[in-house]
XYZ file of C-alpha atoms in Angstrom:
317
model
C 66.728 80.252 73.223
C 70.596 79.472 74.004
C 71.413 80.658 77.169
C 75.318 81.823 75.535
C 73.450 84.058 73.589
C 75.031 88.027 73.121
C 71.443 88.827 73.200
C 70.687 86.493 77.022
C 69.771 88.826 79.448
C 70.926 86.142 81.862
C 74.790 86.460 80.216
C 74.669 90.315 80.493
C 73.406 90.170 84.346
C 76.502 87.753 85.081
C 78.684 90.281 83.195
C 77.929 93.648 84.514
C 77.597 92.373 88.015
C 81.761 90.683 87.329
C 82.666 94.074 85.946
C 81.187 96.165 88.842
C 82.829 94.138 91.078
C 86.327 93.975 89.855
C 85.896 98.055 89.631
C 85.025 97.931 92.974
C 88.397 96.326 93.657
C 90.048 98.660 91.740
C 88.727 101.424 93.866
C 88.064 104.900 92.371
C 88.585 106.309 88.185
C 91.329 108.161 88.306
C 91.286 111.675 86.405
C 91.635 112.440 82.537
C 95.014 112.719 81.277
C 96.420 110.348 84.017
C 96.338 106.690 82.827
C 93.858 104.179 81.289
C 90.380 104.060 83.083
C 88.926 100.991 81.668
C 90.491 97.547 81.011
C 91.888 98.447 77.448
C 92.990 101.918 78.946
C 89.734 104.248 77.386
C 87.524 106.540 79.523
C 84.877 104.002 79.367
C 82.973 103.874 75.885
C 85.362 101.571 74.524
C 87.789 103.872 72.395
C 91.386 103.828 73.105
C 92.456 107.028 74.812
C 95.230 108.933 72.339
C 97.806 110.633 73.448
C 97.659 114.301 74.407
C 100.186 115.958 71.456
C 99.442 119.247 70.478
C 98.601 119.703 66.615
C 98.819 123.374 66.196
C 102.368 123.540 64.440
C 105.601 124.722 65.702
C 106.571 128.063 65.024
C 110.106 129.616 65.754
C 108.606 132.318 67.353
C 107.011 131.265 70.122
C 109.687 130.056 73.075
C 109.855 126.480 73.954
C 109.292 125.330 70.793
C 111.855 124.017 68.171
C 113.147 125.295 64.892
C 112.536 123.343 61.894
C 115.587 124.242 59.849
C 113.940 123.097 57.124
C 111.306 125.883 57.171
C 112.520 129.289 56.470
C 112.723 131.716 59.702
C 109.350 134.155 59.391
C 107.633 135.777 61.544
C 103.429 134.543 61.703
C 102.436 137.841 62.276
C 102.318 139.792 59.076
C 104.784 142.989 58.996
C 102.795 146.523 59.228
C 103.387 149.632 57.699
C 103.310 152.956 59.836
C 99.856 153.783 58.839
C 99.186 150.277 60.335
C 98.160 148.171 57.484
C 98.614 144.893 57.473
C 100.674 142.368 54.616
C 102.601 146.188 53.765
C 106.410 146.229 54.323
C 106.773 150.297 55.504
C 109.479 152.801 56.677
C 110.512 150.428 59.770
C 110.456 146.794 58.461
C 113.263 144.743 56.715
C 112.025 142.107 53.847
C 111.052 139.534 55.731
C 109.037 141.674 58.065
C 111.728 142.457 61.030
C 112.237 145.824 62.975
C 114.671 148.210 61.050
C 115.323 151.759 62.459
C 114.681 154.704 60.686
C 117.944 156.147 58.057
C 118.722 159.280 59.820
C 120.970 162.689 59.323
C 122.102 162.921 55.700
C 121.261 158.850 55.133
C 117.638 159.951 55.041
C 117.463 162.428 52.527
C 117.270 161.113 48.491
C 120.506 160.636 45.922
C 119.870 164.194 44.680
C 119.859 166.533 47.792
C 122.931 163.764 49.476
C 124.557 164.927 46.242
C 124.146 168.445 46.928
C 124.848 168.090 51.308
C 128.208 166.333 49.579
C 129.431 169.827 47.038
C 128.699 171.989 49.807
C 130.771 170.723 52.326
C 133.337 169.998 50.094
C 132.959 173.742 49.033
C 132.920 174.905 53.028
C 136.161 172.892 53.420
C 137.591 174.384 50.894
C 136.933 177.692 51.433
C 138.493 177.189 55.556
C 141.448 175.832 53.846
C 142.191 178.636 52.164
C 141.689 180.604 54.720
C 143.566 178.902 57.087
C 146.678 178.975 54.150
C 146.584 182.668 53.676
C 146.922 183.415 57.501
C 149.559 181.300 57.839
C 151.583 183.154 54.834
C 150.887 186.169 56.536
C 152.158 185.379 59.959
C 155.596 183.125 58.150
C 158.490 184.709 57.862
C 159.339 186.017 54.094
C 159.273 183.658 51.210
C 158.885 183.037 47.869
C 155.218 182.363 47.781
C 154.844 185.547 49.982
C 156.881 187.909 48.094
C 155.016 186.430 44.680
C 151.591 186.555 46.115
C 152.197 189.128 48.786
C 149.465 191.347 47.316
C 146.495 188.700 46.976
C 147.957 187.802 50.974
C 147.024 191.147 51.684
C 144.111 192.267 50.503
C 142.368 188.724 51.854
C 143.852 189.740 55.613
C 143.508 193.421 55.662
C 141.425 194.802 57.703
C 139.380 191.829 59.624
C 142.090 188.940 60.102
C 145.490 191.146 60.428
C 147.310 189.471 63.366
C 148.958 191.584 66.361
C 151.792 190.785 68.244
C 151.633 193.030 70.625
C 150.795 191.270 73.623
C 154.399 189.193 74.067
C 157.930 190.235 75.443
C 159.791 192.038 74.316
C 157.824 195.087 73.623
C 153.993 194.444 75.164
C 151.868 197.372 74.824
C 151.222 199.217 78.178
C 148.919 201.622 77.312
C 145.116 201.712 77.845
C 143.841 203.140 74.565
C 139.900 204.245 74.020
C 138.863 205.453 71.105
C 135.377 207.776 70.564
C 133.409 208.975 67.790
C 130.956 212.134 67.218
C 129.047 212.869 64.487
C 127.422 215.663 62.468
C 123.848 215.105 61.631
C 122.085 217.824 59.843
C 118.263 218.059 61.157
C 115.004 217.904 59.236
C 114.795 221.737 59.294
C 118.393 222.036 57.455
C 120.396 222.886 60.662
C 123.773 221.049 61.371
C 123.919 219.945 65.196
C 127.075 218.480 66.476
C 126.596 215.857 68.866
C 128.876 214.416 71.643
C 131.295 211.717 72.228
C 130.969 208.413 72.403
C 132.840 206.006 73.749
C 133.096 203.170 71.144
C 135.241 201.331 73.884
C 133.845 201.147 77.088
C 130.552 199.965 74.805
C 132.589 197.445 74.229
C 134.159 196.652 77.631
C 130.968 196.751 78.905
C 129.898 194.389 76.633
C 132.473 191.896 77.473
C 132.377 192.227 81.138
C 130.719 189.268 82.675
C 130.282 187.401 79.104
C 131.914 184.329 79.588
C 131.576 184.095 75.681
C 132.458 187.613 73.805
C 131.675 187.746 70.270
C 134.942 188.177 68.290
C 133.979 191.641 66.936
C 132.982 192.438 70.513
C 136.405 192.084 71.507
C 138.522 193.218 68.523
C 136.793 194.674 65.804
C 137.349 198.208 66.845
C 140.904 197.661 68.314
C 141.808 196.013 65.464
C 140.605 199.100 63.275
C 142.533 201.666 65.432
C 145.879 199.865 65.276
C 145.353 199.150 61.097
C 144.710 203.095 61.088
C 147.519 204.082 63.373
C 150.124 201.761 61.820
C 148.959 203.059 57.838
C 149.472 207.006 59.013
C 151.985 209.139 59.849
C 151.885 211.708 62.857
C 149.646 214.122 60.425
C 147.344 211.943 59.601
C 148.163 211.690 56.065
C 148.189 208.000 54.798
C 150.730 206.010 53.855
C 150.219 204.084 51.275
C 147.396 202.200 49.539
C 146.419 200.730 52.710
C 145.058 204.255 54.456
C 142.561 204.561 52.461
C 141.170 201.386 53.496
C 142.062 201.387 57.061
C 139.965 205.140 56.510
C 137.134 203.600 54.750
C 136.818 200.709 57.756
C 136.931 202.625 60.539
C 133.808 205.443 59.071
C 131.440 202.290 58.463
C 132.301 200.792 61.998
C 131.195 204.443 63.217
C 128.456 204.652 61.197
C 127.000 201.806 62.154
C 127.761 202.348 65.930
C 126.108 205.649 65.627
C 122.707 204.430 63.958
C 122.786 201.794 66.469
C 123.455 205.312 69.373
C 120.432 206.340 67.318
C 122.450 209.476 67.218
C 120.657 211.098 64.475
C 117.883 211.433 65.953
C 114.121 210.671 64.588
C 114.619 212.463 60.612
C 118.329 213.914 60.489
C 120.648 212.341 58.796
C 124.679 211.719 59.938
C 126.570 213.877 57.405
C 130.244 213.340 59.021
C 132.039 211.707 61.880
C 135.276 212.332 63.909
C 137.541 210.295 65.557
C 139.457 211.065 68.548
C 141.544 208.085 70.562
C 142.039 208.603 74.201
C 145.642 207.321 75.594
C 146.831 206.547 78.989
C 149.330 204.458 80.521
C 149.199 201.548 82.047
C 149.982 202.098 86.022
C 153.651 199.353 86.856
C 153.350 197.005 90.232
C 154.126 199.538 93.191
C 156.694 196.881 93.607
C 159.488 198.173 90.166
C 159.491 201.790 90.966
C 159.147 202.840 87.715
C 156.992 205.972 87.416
C 155.120 207.230 84.612
C 153.276 209.795 83.383
C 149.316 209.766 84.807
C 148.000 212.535 82.019
C 145.844 211.637 79.568
C 147.033 212.122 75.341
C 144.327 212.932 72.907
C 144.630 212.421 69.064
C 142.176 213.676 66.937
C 140.999 212.760 63.484
C 139.668 215.199 60.618
C 136.120 215.334 59.860
C 135.429 212.765 57.191
C 131.994 212.511 55.198
C 129.421 209.831 55.070
C 126.815 210.834 53.527
C 126.760 210.750 49.224
C 126.508 214.546 49.141
C 129.604 214.959 51.229
C 131.860 212.527 49.772
C 131.178 213.763 46.421
C 132.047 217.131 47.678
C 135.216 215.713 49.135
C 136.381 214.400 45.875
C 136.171 217.483 43.716
């Protein structure tokens, strides 16, 4: 056998002893990943060591990874719908799966309801503009429009929207006017009963006192109705012009509503007629003015007005 044959034990033993001595001179082996551990940079198996690179493909949604301009920007995770299913693009997801805020307000409605909302808004805006225009014509000086369409303006303004300027000079209102009403009630047994006087102005005052946001009805309804009546009637309570009848109807309606709220008729009773009166007292002037005014109250009583159908038919006859 040849001494230098690859299968010779003698040759292998010498090579093994030389390799062991060389490893002892080079020191302890380095850890994996820090460099070559053998004569050819292998880990002892005779195979070359592969460089440490990630075989996972780069994704644009991971921090620290570069984006490939040739690849479209897509999310790694499939889009999820509101029900939690994958692969569906539901409310809150864009065409590529990105998050989209849900629609709110009118934009969330269907096209049919959007058209309806626009039409309703246009009608309300037109009504508001028409009301403001009619009020302007009412308070404006006499002009061509008011002369030609004055009747239409008055029909819209009176009695609910009439304007009163008595707060300002030169003739501000210097009297306290209290409006009161009483009723004639027919009982269930056919008898008639007259109630006491209900001070409607005092009721409105108690509702306003301490209320930071009183309603327009509590502040002005009764006061404007009474001013409307006084301006359209003479001192004998006879109507002057067509507006006089309208003012009586307005006051009668207020009386019925207020008496019903106060339960003046009681169970089984019916309000047949109502009667108004006013109590007027002068406002005391300041002490430094030296002006003297009467502190005596004056009353103005109106005739009885029917409220039931039977009484109205008899009054008309």
